[in-house]
Coordinates of C-alpha atoms in Angstrom, one line a residue:
M1 CA 22.2 10.6 21.9
P2 CA 20.1 8.3 19.6
S3 CA 21.1 7.6 16.1
Y4 CA 19.2 6.9 12.8
K5 CA 20.1 5.0 9.7
A6 CA 17.5 5.1 6.8
P7 CA 16.3 1.6 6.0
I8 CA 17.1 1.8 2.4
R9 CA 17.6 -1.9 1.8
D10 CA 14.1 -2.8 3.1
L11 CA 12.5 0.1 1.2
Q12 CA 14.1 -1.2 -2.0
F13 CA 12.9 -4.7 -1.2
V14 CA 9.3 -3.6 -0.8
F15 CA 9.4 -1.3 -3.8
H16 CA 11.3 -3.4 -6.3
E17 CA 10.9 -7.0 -5.2
L18 CA 7.7 -7.4 -3.2
L19 CA 5.4 -5.0 -5.1
E20 CA 7.3 -4.8 -8.4
A21 CA 6.5 -1.1 -8.5
D22 CA 9.0 -0.3 -11.2
E23 CA 6.8 -2.0 -13.8
T24 CA 3.5 -0.9 -12.3
L25 CA 4.3 2.8 -12.0
G26 CA 6.6 3.0 -15.0
S27 CA 3.6 2.0 -17.2
L28 CA 1.5 5.0 -16.0
P29 CA 1.2 8.2 -18.0
G30 CA 3.8 10.7 -17.0
F31 CA 6.1 8.2 -15.2
D32 CA 8.1 7.1 -18.2
E33 CA 11.4 8.2 -16.6
V34 CA 10.8 6.5 -13.3
S35 CA 13.5 3.9 -13.3
P36 CA 15.0 1.7 -10.6
D37 CA 18.2 3.7 -10.6
L38 CA 16.2 6.9 -10.2
V39 CA 14.1 5.6 -7.3
D40 CA 17.2 4.3 -5.5
A41 CA 19.1 7.6 -6.0
I42 CA 16.2 9.5 -4.5
L43 CA 15.9 7.1 -1.5
E44 CA 19.6 7.3 -0.8
E45 CA 19.8 11.1 -1.0
G46 CA 16.6 11.4 1.0
G47 CA 18.1 9.1 3.6
K48 CA 21.2 11.2 3.8
I49 CA 19.2 14.4 4.4
C50 CA 17.3 12.7 7.1
E51 CA 20.3 11.1 8.8
E52 CA 22.7 14.1 8.5
L53 CA 20.5 17.2 8.5
L54 CA 17.3 16.5 10.3
H55 CA 17.9 13.8 12.9
P56 CA 20.7 15.7 14.6
L57 CA 18.2 18.5 15.3
N58 CA 15.5 16.1 16.7
Q59 CA 16.6 15.9 20.4
S60 CA 17.8 19.6 20.6
G61 CA 14.6 20.7 19.0
D62 CA 12.6 18.8 21.6
Q63 CA 14.6 20.3 24.5
E64 CA 14.4 23.8 23.2
G65 CA 10.9 23.7 21.7
C66 CA 9.2 26.6 19.9
R67 CA 9.1 30.1 21.5
F68 CA 6.2 32.5 21.5
E69 CA 6.8 36.2 21.9
D70 CA 4.6 39.1 20.8
G71 CA 2.5 37.0 18.5
Q72 CA 5.5 35.5 16.8
V73 CA 6.7 31.9 16.9
T74 CA 10.4 31.0 16.7
T75 CA 11.3 27.5 15.8
P76 CA 14.3 25.8 17.6
K77 CA 17.9 26.5 16.6
G78 CA 18.8 25.0 13.3
F79 CA 15.3 24.5 12.0
K80 CA 15.3 27.6 9.6
E81 CA 18.6 26.6 8.1
A82 CA 17.5 23.0 7.7
Y83 CA 14.2 24.0 6.2
R84 CA 16.0 26.2 3.7
T85 CA 18.3 23.3 2.7
F86 CA 15.3 21.0 2.5
I87 CA 13.3 23.2 0.0
E88 CA 16.4 24.1 -2.0
G89 CA 16.9 20.4 -2.6
G90 CA 13.3 20.2 -4.0
W91 CA 12.2 17.6 -1.4
P92 CA 8.7 19.2 -0.8
S93 CA 7.9 19.1 -4.5
L94 CA 8.7 15.4 -5.4
A95 CA 5.2 14.3 -6.3
A96 CA 3.7 17.7 -7.2
D97 CA 2.5 18.7 -10.6
P98 CA 5.3 19.9 -12.9
E99 CA 3.0 22.8 -14.1
L100 CA 3.2 24.1 -10.5
G101 CA 6.9 23.6 -10.2
G102 CA 6.8 20.1 -8.9
Q103 CA 8.8 17.1 -10.1
G104 CA 5.9 15.0 -11.1
L105 CA 7.2 11.8 -9.4
P106 CA 4.9 9.1 -8.0
E107 CA 3.2 9.6 -4.6
T108 CA 4.8 6.2 -3.7
I109 CA 8.3 7.8 -3.6
S110 CA 7.0 10.6 -1.5
F111 CA 5.5 8.1 0.9
M112 CA 8.8 6.4 1.4
L113 CA 10.5 9.7 2.0
E114 CA 7.7 10.5 4.6
E115 CA 8.7 7.5 6.7
M116 CA 12.3 8.6 6.8
L117 CA 11.3 12.1 7.7
C118 CA 9.2 10.9 10.6
S119 CA 12.0 8.7 11.9
A120 CA 14.5 11.5 11.7
N121 CA 12.5 14.4 13.1
V122 CA 8.8 14.1 13.3
S123 CA 8.3 17.7 14.5
F124 CA 10.2 19.0 11.4
S125 CA 8.2 16.7 9.1
L126 CA 4.9 18.3 10.1
Y127 CA 5.7 21.7 8.6
P128 CA 6.1 20.5 5.0
G129 CA 3.6 17.7 5.7
L130 CA 0.7 20.0 6.3
T131 CA 1.7 22.0 3.3
R132 CA 1.5 18.9 1.1
G133 CA -2.0 18.2 2.4
A134 CA -3.1 21.8 1.7
I135 CA -1.7 21.6 -1.8
T136 CA -3.8 18.4 -2.4
A137 CA -7.0 20.1 -1.3
L138 CA -6.4 23.2 -3.3
S139 CA -5.4 21.2 -6.4
H140 CA -8.7 19.4 -6.3
H141 CA -11.1 22.1 -5.3
A142 CA -9.8 25.7 -5.7
N143 CA -10.5 27.7 -8.8
D144 CA -7.8 28.4 -11.4
E145 CA -7.0 31.8 -10.1
L146 CA -6.3 30.6 -6.6
K147 CA -4.3 27.7 -7.9
Q148 CA -2.1 29.9 -10.0
Q149 CA -1.6 32.5 -7.3
Y150 CA -0.8 30.2 -4.3
L151 CA 0.2 26.7 -5.4
P152 CA 3.6 27.4 -7.1
K153 CA 5.0 28.9 -3.9
M154 CA 3.5 26.2 -1.7
V155 CA 5.0 23.6 -4.0
E156 CA 8.3 25.4 -3.8
G157 CA 8.0 25.4 0.0
T158 CA 8.5 29.2 0.4
W159 CA 4.9 29.4 1.5
S160 CA 3.4 26.8 3.9
G161 CA -0.1 25.6 4.6
T162 CA -2.3 24.7 7.5
M163 CA -5.7 23.0 8.2
C164 CA -7.9 25.0 10.5
L165 CA -10.9 22.9 11.8
T166 CA -10.9 22.6 15.6
E167 CA -12.5 25.3 17.8
P168 CA -12.4 25.6 21.6
H169 CA -15.9 24.0 21.8
C170 CA -15.7 21.4 19.1
G171 CA -13.2 18.8 17.8
T172 CA -14.7 15.8 16.1
D173 CA -18.2 17.3 15.8
L174 CA -17.4 19.9 13.2
G175 CA -21.1 20.6 12.8
L176 CA -20.6 22.9 15.9
V177 CA -18.2 25.2 14.0
R178 CA -18.9 28.9 14.8
T179 CA -16.3 30.7 12.7
R180 CA -18.1 33.1 10.4
A181 CA -17.6 34.1 6.8
V182 CA -19.3 37.3 5.6
P183 CA -19.3 38.1 1.9
N184 CA -17.4 41.2 0.8
D185 CA -18.3 43.3 -2.2
D186 CA -15.3 42.2 -4.2
G187 CA -16.1 38.5 -4.0
S188 CA -13.9 37.7 -1.0
Y189 CA -15.1 37.0 2.5
A190 CA -14.4 38.4 6.0
I191 CA -13.4 35.5 8.2
S192 CA -13.9 35.8 12.0
G193 CA -13.4 33.2 14.7
T194 CA -10.9 31.2 16.7
K195 CA -9.3 27.9 15.8
I196 CA -7.2 25.8 18.2
F197 CA -4.6 23.0 17.8
I198 CA -3.4 24.4 14.5
T199 CA -0.1 22.7 13.5
G200 CA 2.2 25.2 12.0
G201 CA -0.3 28.0 12.3
E202 CA 2.6 30.5 13.0
H203 CA 6.3 30.0 12.6
D204 CA 9.4 31.5 11.1
L205 CA 10.2 29.0 8.3
T206 CA 8.3 30.5 5.4
D207 CA 7.5 33.9 4.0
N208 CA 3.7 33.3 4.2
I209 CA 1.3 30.8 5.7
I210 CA -1.8 29.8 3.8
H211 CA -4.6 28.7 6.1
L212 CA -7.5 26.5 5.0
V213 CA -10.3 27.4 7.3
L214 CA -13.8 25.9 7.8
A215 CA -16.4 28.6 8.4
R216 CA -20.1 29.3 8.1
L217 CA -21.7 31.7 5.6
P218 CA -24.7 33.8 6.8
D219 CA -27.9 31.7 6.8
A220 CA -26.0 28.5 6.1
P221 CA -27.8 25.3 7.1
E222 CA -27.1 23.9 10.6
G223 CA -24.6 21.1 11.1
V224 CA -22.0 19.9 8.7
R225 CA -24.2 20.7 5.7
G226 CA -23.6 24.4 6.4
I227 CA -19.8 24.5 6.4
S228 CA -17.7 26.1 3.7
L229 CA -13.9 26.1 3.1
F230 CA -11.8 29.2 2.7
L231 CA -8.3 30.1 1.8
V232 CA -7.0 32.7 4.2
P233 CA -3.4 33.9 3.8
K234 CA -1.4 35.2 6.8
R235 CA -0.3 38.1 4.5
L236 CA -2.2 39.1 1.4
P237 CA -0.1 38.8 -1.8
D238 CA 0.8 42.1 -3.4
A239 CA 0.8 42.9 -7.2
N240 CA 4.0 40.9 -7.6
N241 CA 2.5 38.0 -5.7
E242 CA 4.9 38.6 -2.8
P243 CA 3.6 38.7 0.8
G244 CA 2.1 42.1 1.4
E245 CA 0.0 43.5 4.2
N246 CA -1.0 41.5 7.3
N247 CA -4.5 40.0 6.9
G248 CA -6.2 40.0 10.3
V249 CA -4.7 36.6 11.2
S250 CA -2.8 36.3 14.5
C251 CA -1.5 33.6 16.8
G252 CA -2.9 34.0 20.3
S253 CA -0.6 31.4 21.9
I254 CA 1.1 28.1 21.4
E255 CA 0.4 24.9 23.3
H256 CA 2.8 23.3 25.8
K257 CA 2.6 19.7 24.9
M258 CA 3.7 16.2 25.9
G259 CA 5.6 15.7 22.6
I260 CA 6.4 17.1 19.2
K261 CA 7.6 20.2 21.0
A262 CA 9.5 21.6 18.0
S263 CA 6.2 21.7 16.0
A264 CA 4.2 24.9 16.8
T265 CA 0.7 24.0 17.8
C266 CA -1.2 27.3 17.8
V267 CA -4.3 29.1 18.8
M268 CA -5.2 31.1 15.7
N269 CA -7.5 34.2 15.7
F270 CA -9.2 35.4 12.5
D271 CA -10.5 39.0 12.9
G272 CA -12.3 39.9 9.7
A273 CA -9.4 38.3 7.8
T274 CA -9.8 38.3 4.0
G275 CA -10.6 34.8 2.7
F276 CA -11.4 33.2 -0.6
L277 CA -14.0 30.4 -1.1
V278 CA -12.6 27.0 -2.0
G279 CA -15.1 24.7 -3.7
P280 CA -18.9 25.2 -3.5
E281 CA -20.7 27.0 -0.7
N282 CA -21.7 24.7 2.2
K283 CA -19.6 21.8 0.8
G284 CA -16.4 22.7 2.7
L285 CA -16.2 19.6 4.8
A286 CA -16.1 17.4 1.7
C287 CA -13.3 19.6 0.2
M288 CA -11.4 19.5 3.5
F289 CA -11.6 15.7 3.7
T290 CA -9.3 15.6 0.6
M291 CA -6.7 17.1 2.8
M292 CA -7.7 15.2 5.9
N293 CA -7.4 11.8 4.2
S294 CA -4.0 12.8 3.0
E295 CA -3.0 13.8 6.5
R296 CA -4.4 10.7 8.0
L297 CA -2.1 8.6 5.9
A298 CA 0.8 10.8 6.8
I299 CA 0.0 10.5 10.5
G300 CA 0.0 6.7 10.2
M301 CA 3.6 7.1 8.8
Q302 CA 4.6 8.8 12.0
G303 CA 3.9 5.5 13.9
L304 CA 6.0 3.6 11.4
G305 CA 8.8 6.2 11.4
L306 CA 9.0 6.4 15.2
G307 CA 8.7 2.6 15.5
E308 CA 11.7 2.2 13.1
V309 CA 14.0 4.7 14.8
A310 CA 13.1 3.3 18.3
Y311 CA 13.8 -0.2 17.0
Q312 CA 17.2 0.7 15.7
N313 CA 18.4 2.3 18.9
A314 CA 16.9 -0.5 21.1
V315 CA 18.7 -3.1 19.1
A316 CA 22.0 -1.3 19.4
Y317 CA 21.5 -1.0 23.1
A318 CA 20.5 -4.7 23.5
K319 CA 23.7 -5.8 21.7
E320 CA 26.0 -3.7 23.9
R321 CA 24.4 -3.7 27.3
I322 CA 25.4 -6.7 29.4
Q323 CA 23.0 -7.9 32.0
S324 CA 22.6 -11.4 33.6
R325 CA 23.5 -14.7 31.9
S326 CA 21.6 -16.6 29.3
A327 CA 19.3 -19.4 30.6
T328 CA 20.9 -21.8 28.1
G329 CA 24.5 -21.1 29.1
I330 CA 27.1 -18.4 29.0
K331 CA 27.2 -16.6 25.6
A332 CA 29.9 -14.0 26.4
P333 CA 32.5 -15.7 28.5
D334 CA 34.9 -12.8 28.2
K335 CA 32.4 -10.5 29.9
A336 CA 30.9 -10.3 33.4
A337 CA 27.4 -10.9 31.9
D338 CA 25.8 -11.6 28.6
P339 CA 24.3 -8.9 26.3
L340 CA 20.6 -8.2 26.7
L341 CA 19.9 -9.7 23.3
V342 CA 20.3 -13.2 24.6
H343 CA 17.2 -13.0 26.7
P344 CA 13.9 -14.2 25.1
D345 CA 11.8 -11.4 26.5
I346 CA 14.1 -8.8 25.0
R347 CA 13.8 -10.5 21.7
R348 CA 10.0 -10.6 22.0
M349 CA 9.9 -6.8 22.3
L350 CA 12.4 -6.2 19.5
L351 CA 10.8 -8.7 17.1
T352 CA 7.4 -7.4 17.8
T353 CA 8.6 -4.0 16.7
R354 CA 10.4 -5.2 13.7
A355 CA 7.5 -7.4 12.4
Y356 CA 5.1 -4.5 12.7
N357 CA 7.5 -2.0 11.1
E358 CA 8.2 -4.2 8.1
G359 CA 4.6 -5.1 7.7
A360 CA 3.6 -1.5 7.9
R361 CA 6.2 -0.5 5.4
A362 CA 4.8 -3.0 2.9
L363 CA 1.2 -1.9 3.4
A364 CA 2.1 1.8 3.2
T365 CA 3.9 1.3 -0.1
W366 CA 1.1 -0.9 -1.5
T367 CA -1.4 1.8 -0.6
A368 CA 0.7 4.5 -2.2
I369 CA 0.9 2.6 -5.4
N370 CA -2.8 2.4 -5.4
I371 CA -3.0 6.2 -5.0
D372 CA -0.9 6.5 -8.1
L373 CA -3.1 4.0 -9.9
A374 CA -6.2 5.8 -8.9
H375 CA -4.8 9.1 -10.2
R376 CA -3.2 8.1 -13.4
H377 CA -4.3 4.7 -14.8
P378 CA -6.1 5.0 -18.1
D379 CA -8.6 2.3 -17.3
P380 CA -11.5 3.7 -15.2
Q381 CA -12.2 0.3 -13.7
I382 CA -8.7 0.0 -12.4
R383 CA -8.8 3.6 -11.1
E384 CA -12.0 2.8 -9.2
E385 CA -10.6 -0.4 -7.7
A386 CA -7.5 1.4 -6.6
D387 CA -9.4 4.2 -5.1
D388 CA -11.6 1.7 -3.2
Y389 CA -8.5 0.1 -1.7
V390 CA -7.1 3.4 -0.6
A391 CA -10.4 4.5 1.0
L392 CA -10.7 1.2 2.9
I393 CA -7.1 1.1 4.1
T394 CA -6.8 4.8 5.1
P395 CA -8.4 4.5 8.6
I396 CA -6.4 1.3 9.2
I397 CA -3.1 3.0 8.3
K398 CA -3.9 6.0 10.5
A399 CA -5.2 4.1 13.5
F400 CA -3.2 0.8 13.5
F401 CA 0.1 2.3 12.6
S402 CA -0.2 5.0 15.3
D403 CA -1.4 2.5 17.8
Y404 CA 1.4 0.0 17.2
G405 CA 3.9 2.9 17.0
Y406 CA 3.1 4.0 20.5
E407 CA 3.1 0.4 21.7
T408 CA 6.4 -0.4 20.1
T409 CA 8.2 2.8 21.1
T410 CA 7.2 1.9 24.6
L411 CA 8.5 -1.6 24.2
C412 CA 11.8 -0.3 22.9
Q413 CA 12.0 2.1 25.8
Q414 CA 11.5 -0.9 28.1
V415 CA 14.5 -2.6 26.5
Y416 CA 16.6 0.2 28.0
G417 CA 15.3 -0.4 31.5
G418 CA 15.8 2.7 33.7
H419 CA 17.9 4.4 31.0
G420 CA 14.9 4.4 28.7
Y421 CA 13.2 6.9 31.1
I422 CA 16.2 9.3 31.1
Q423 CA 16.2 12.1 28.6
E424 CA 19.7 11.8 27.3
W425 CA 19.1 8.4 25.7
G426 CA 16.3 9.8 23.6
M427 CA 13.9 6.9 23.9
E428 CA 11.4 8.8 26.1
Q429 CA 11.1 11.4 23.4
F430 CA 10.1 8.8 20.8
V431 CA 7.3 7.6 23.2
R432 CA 6.1 11.2 23.8
D433 CA 6.2 12.1 20.1
A434 CA 4.3 8.9 19.2
R435 CA 1.4 9.5 21.5
I436 CA -0.2 12.4 19.6
A437 CA -0.6 10.3 16.4
Q438 CA -3.3 8.3 18.1
I439 CA -5.2 11.6 18.8
Y440 CA -4.9 14.2 16.0
E441 CA -6.4 14.1 12.5
G442 CA -9.4 12.2 14.0
T443 CA -8.8 10.0 17.0
N444 CA -8.3 6.4 16.4
G445 CA -11.7 5.6 17.8
I446 CA -13.1 7.9 15.0
Q447 CA -11.0 6.0 12.4
A448 CA -12.4 2.7 13.6
L449 CA -16.0 4.1 13.4
D450 CA -15.2 5.3 9.9
L451 CA -14.2 1.7 9.0
V452 CA -17.2 0.0 10.4
R453 CA -19.9 2.6 9.8
R454 CA -18.9 3.8 6.4
K455 CA -16.4 1.7 4.6
L456 CA -18.2 -1.6 5.3
F457 CA -21.5 -0.2 3.9
I458 CA -20.9 2.3 1.1
N459 CA -21.6 1.1 -2.5
D460 CA -23.4 -2.0 -1.0
G461 CA -20.2 -3.2 0.7
R462 CA -18.1 -3.0 -2.4
L463 CA -14.9 -2.0 -0.6
P464 CA -14.4 -4.9 1.7
K465 CA -15.7 -7.3 -0.9
R466 CA -13.0 -6.2 -3.3
F467 CA -10.3 -6.5 -0.7
F468 CA -11.5 -9.9 0.5
S469 CA -11.5 -11.1 -3.1
L470 CA -7.8 -10.0 -3.4
L471 CA -6.9 -12.1 -0.4
D472 CA -9.0 -15.1 -1.6
S473 CA -7.3 -15.0 -4.9
Y474 CA -3.8 -15.0 -3.4
I475 CA -4.6 -17.9 -1.0
A476 CA -6.1 -19.9 -3.9
E477 CA -3.1 -19.3 -6.1
N478 CA -0.7 -20.6 -3.4
R479 CA -2.6 -23.2 -1.4
D480 CA -0.7 -26.1 -3.0
D481 CA 2.7 -24.6 -2.3
A482 CA 4.1 -26.8 0.5
A483 CA 7.0 -24.5 1.2
L484 CA 4.6 -21.6 1.8
A485 CA 2.1 -23.6 3.9
E486 CA 3.3 -22.2 7.2
F487 CA 2.4 -18.8 6.0
I488 CA -0.7 -19.5 3.8
D489 CA -2.5 -21.6 6.5
P490 CA -2.6 -18.9 9.2
L491 CA -3.5 -16.3 6.5
R492 CA -6.4 -18.5 5.3
E493 CA -7.6 -18.8 8.9
A494 CA -7.4 -15.1 9.6
N495 CA -9.1 -14.3 6.3
T496 CA -11.9 -16.7 7.0
L497 CA -12.3 -15.3 10.5
L498 CA -12.4 -11.7 9.3
Q499 CA -14.9 -12.3 6.6
E500 CA -17.2 -14.3 8.9
L501 CA -16.9 -11.6 11.6
T502 CA -17.7 -8.9 9.0
A503 CA -20.9 -10.6 8.0
W504 CA -21.9 -11.2 11.6
L505 CA -21.2 -7.5 12.5
V506 CA -23.2 -6.2 9.6
A507 CA -26.1 -8.4 10.5
E508 CA -26.0 -7.5 14.2
S509 CA -25.8 -3.8 13.4
H510 CA -29.3 -3.9 11.8
K511 CA -30.6 -5.2 15.2
N512 CA -28.6 -2.9 17.4
P513 CA -26.5 0.0 15.9
D514 CA -24.4 0.1 19.1
E515 CA -22.7 -3.1 18.0
L516 CA -20.7 -1.2 15.4
G517 CA -19.3 1.2 18.0
A518 CA -18.7 -1.5 20.5
A519 CA -16.7 -3.6 18.0
A520 CA -15.0 -0.8 16.0
T521 CA -11.5 -0.6 17.6
D522 CA -11.0 -4.4 17.9
Y523 CA -12.4 -5.0 14.4
L524 CA -10.0 -2.5 12.9
R525 CA -7.1 -4.3 14.6
I526 CA -8.2 -7.7 13.3
F527 CA -8.5 -6.2 9.8
A528 CA -5.0 -4.7 10.1
L529 CA -3.4 -7.9 11.4
T530 CA -5.0 -9.9 8.6
T531 CA -3.8 -7.4 6.0
F532 CA -0.3 -7.7 7.5
A533 CA -0.5 -11.4 7.3
W534 CA -1.3 -11.2 3.6
L535 CA 1.8 -9.0 3.0
W536 CA 4.0 -11.1 5.3
A537 CA 3.1 -14.3 3.3
R538 CA 4.0 -12.4 0.2
M539 CA 7.3 -11.2 1.7
A540 CA 8.1 -14.7 2.8
Q541 CA 7.4 -16.0 -0.7
V542 CA 9.7 -13.6 -2.3
A543 CA 12.4 -14.3 0.3
Q544 CA 12.1 -18.1 -0.2
N545 CA 12.7 -17.6 -3.9
K546 CA 15.8 -15.6 -3.4
Q547 CA 17.5 -16.9 -0.3
D548 CA 19.7 -19.4 -2.0
N549 CA 21.8 -16.7 -3.7
D550 CA 21.9 -14.4 -0.7
N551 CA 25.1 -14.3 1.4
S552 CA 23.9 -11.3 3.5
G553 CA 21.2 -13.2 5.4
F554 CA 18.6 -10.6 4.4
Y555 CA 16.1 -13.0 3.0
Q556 CA 16.5 -15.6 5.8
T557 CA 15.9 -12.8 8.3
K558 CA 12.8 -11.8 6.4
I559 CA 11.5 -15.4 6.5
N560 CA 12.2 -15.7 10.3
T561 CA 10.4 -12.4 11.0
A562 CA 7.4 -13.6 8.9
R563 CA 7.3 -16.7 11.1
F564 CA 7.4 -14.6 14.2
F565 CA 4.5 -12.5 13.0
M566 CA 2.4 -15.5 12.1
G567 CA 3.1 -17.4 15.3
R568 CA 3.2 -14.6 17.9
L569 CA 1.3 -11.5 16.7
L570 CA -1.4 -12.8 14.3
P571 CA -3.1 -15.0 17.0
Q572 CA -4.4 -11.8 18.7
I573 CA -7.3 -12.0 16.2
H574 CA -8.9 -14.9 18.1
G575 CA -9.1 -13.1 21.4
L576 CA -10.4 -9.9 19.7
N577 CA -13.0 -12.0 17.8
I578 CA -14.3 -13.4 21.1
S579 CA -14.4 -9.9 22.6
I580 CA -16.4 -8.5 19.7
R581 CA -18.9 -11.3 19.7
S582 CA -19.6 -10.7 23.4
G583 CA -21.7 -7.8 22.2
S584 CA -22.4 -4.2 23.1
D585 CA -24.5 -5.0 26.2
L586 CA -21.4 -5.5 28.3
M587 CA -20.5 -1.8 27.6
M588 CA -24.0 -0.2 27.6
A589 CA -25.6 -2.0 30.6
L590 CA -23.9 0.1 33.3
D591 CA -26.1 3.0 34.3
E592 CA -24.5 6.5 33.9
S593 CA -24.7 7.1 37.6
A594 CA -22.5 4.1 38.3
F595 CA -19.5 5.6 36.4

């Protein structure tokens, strides 16, 4: 059975030392009581919940899966009790508004907990995760009456939330949505239609499930301009705001999936269900994107979380499993063979995973800090700048984190050899669970298109310009630091390549719009690798300044991992750059009949 240990020390390094978040967040309105001791206590207690309560249910939950009988979904053994413990501890409400029953803590702390949840039990994490996204959407767009009636119980965790977009005939192209919303005399709407792939659409963990549903009003414009958003509860609240009569919402079936089997993925039928408009008519997609962007960041965290737990178990196996002798001489003379860890190729796979995980952890926390700045900083210019960073980085976190998460769980499975393919060791589950993150909440190809078609162009290219300026400033400030040259030089090279490629791509897109689509996936990876290089240079800088007083080896290990990233992973950008500049003709020249 696999094990999990929350990476508390590295989370503390990123939060306190690398990003100095105590000072940044502590100066924001409402965060006066956010102290280093409080952050550490939350991380440590959250780690225990993940290690001791949720991770032991991960493998059994996968093997048992959810059951569907007579329209009802039963979660695996232990999930109801674990969920009750989870909400009693106040974990779903960490960053929620205190007026709604939340604890009013920074989103940054919630982000760090999200990683641990995904490592411990990604299927379990999806139930409160979708609810957090629904809370975000309703907080921004619902009227006061809906907020007061639904949000406190969603924040508490006794009611959960979903996101109902996809229909049998449409996924990415939401302009094809057919679900209908007909006005009722009392101001509500009758919602009719079928939605598929609905995570947590039906389950036995909460008293009520609050569905956010995209639907069309009569005579609405065609396409995405004619979509509205509705709140549709599974059970209508009674006069005491307790779940009352059923509301014409039913689960038709659950999907049998490759992974995340303890998460119920449902076909949901709405048969004249009573719904309530959220936001303006025909502006539902914009309202839903508030939730979708939140969920896309959360999905990226699944890649990080699964990469971390896979790494931990692969390292333990590589230290214990003996196989062949080292090419440079016997390392374990008391044994019949040396441990796997002596072999360079094993170390390549493990270090690749480690370098991506620690870079991702730094980027996720930096992004979360910017979310808090965008929401709370008193200076509107700083709020705008932070919001720009979050908007730019969101598709990168969703796509690159989930891409590398699948790559590295597979690498860690490979460390096990044949045992990695066997269920009892748990590695094959990590691979299966990781795969979906590249697909749902907008496939990674869609994320790449969002980056190159929208984020590069909106506000006259302001988003990438701001980010490039950030990197330029850091490089300029440290270009004369000889001790940092081995990290600054490759960062400078990557930054120059990315900026030149961006200018080239924008120019080429005016000649041929297909260039953006042809380049998108490779461009996003270059952007991600360059961003990681910036953060790895900063991590190496902090570690260099502290290593002399460190007897644990933590900082030296950080420096060595930074060197590995710069020397072995960052150079991917050169091949990707060549591929992008080869142009779209190589993809588009082949006639359809030749496929």
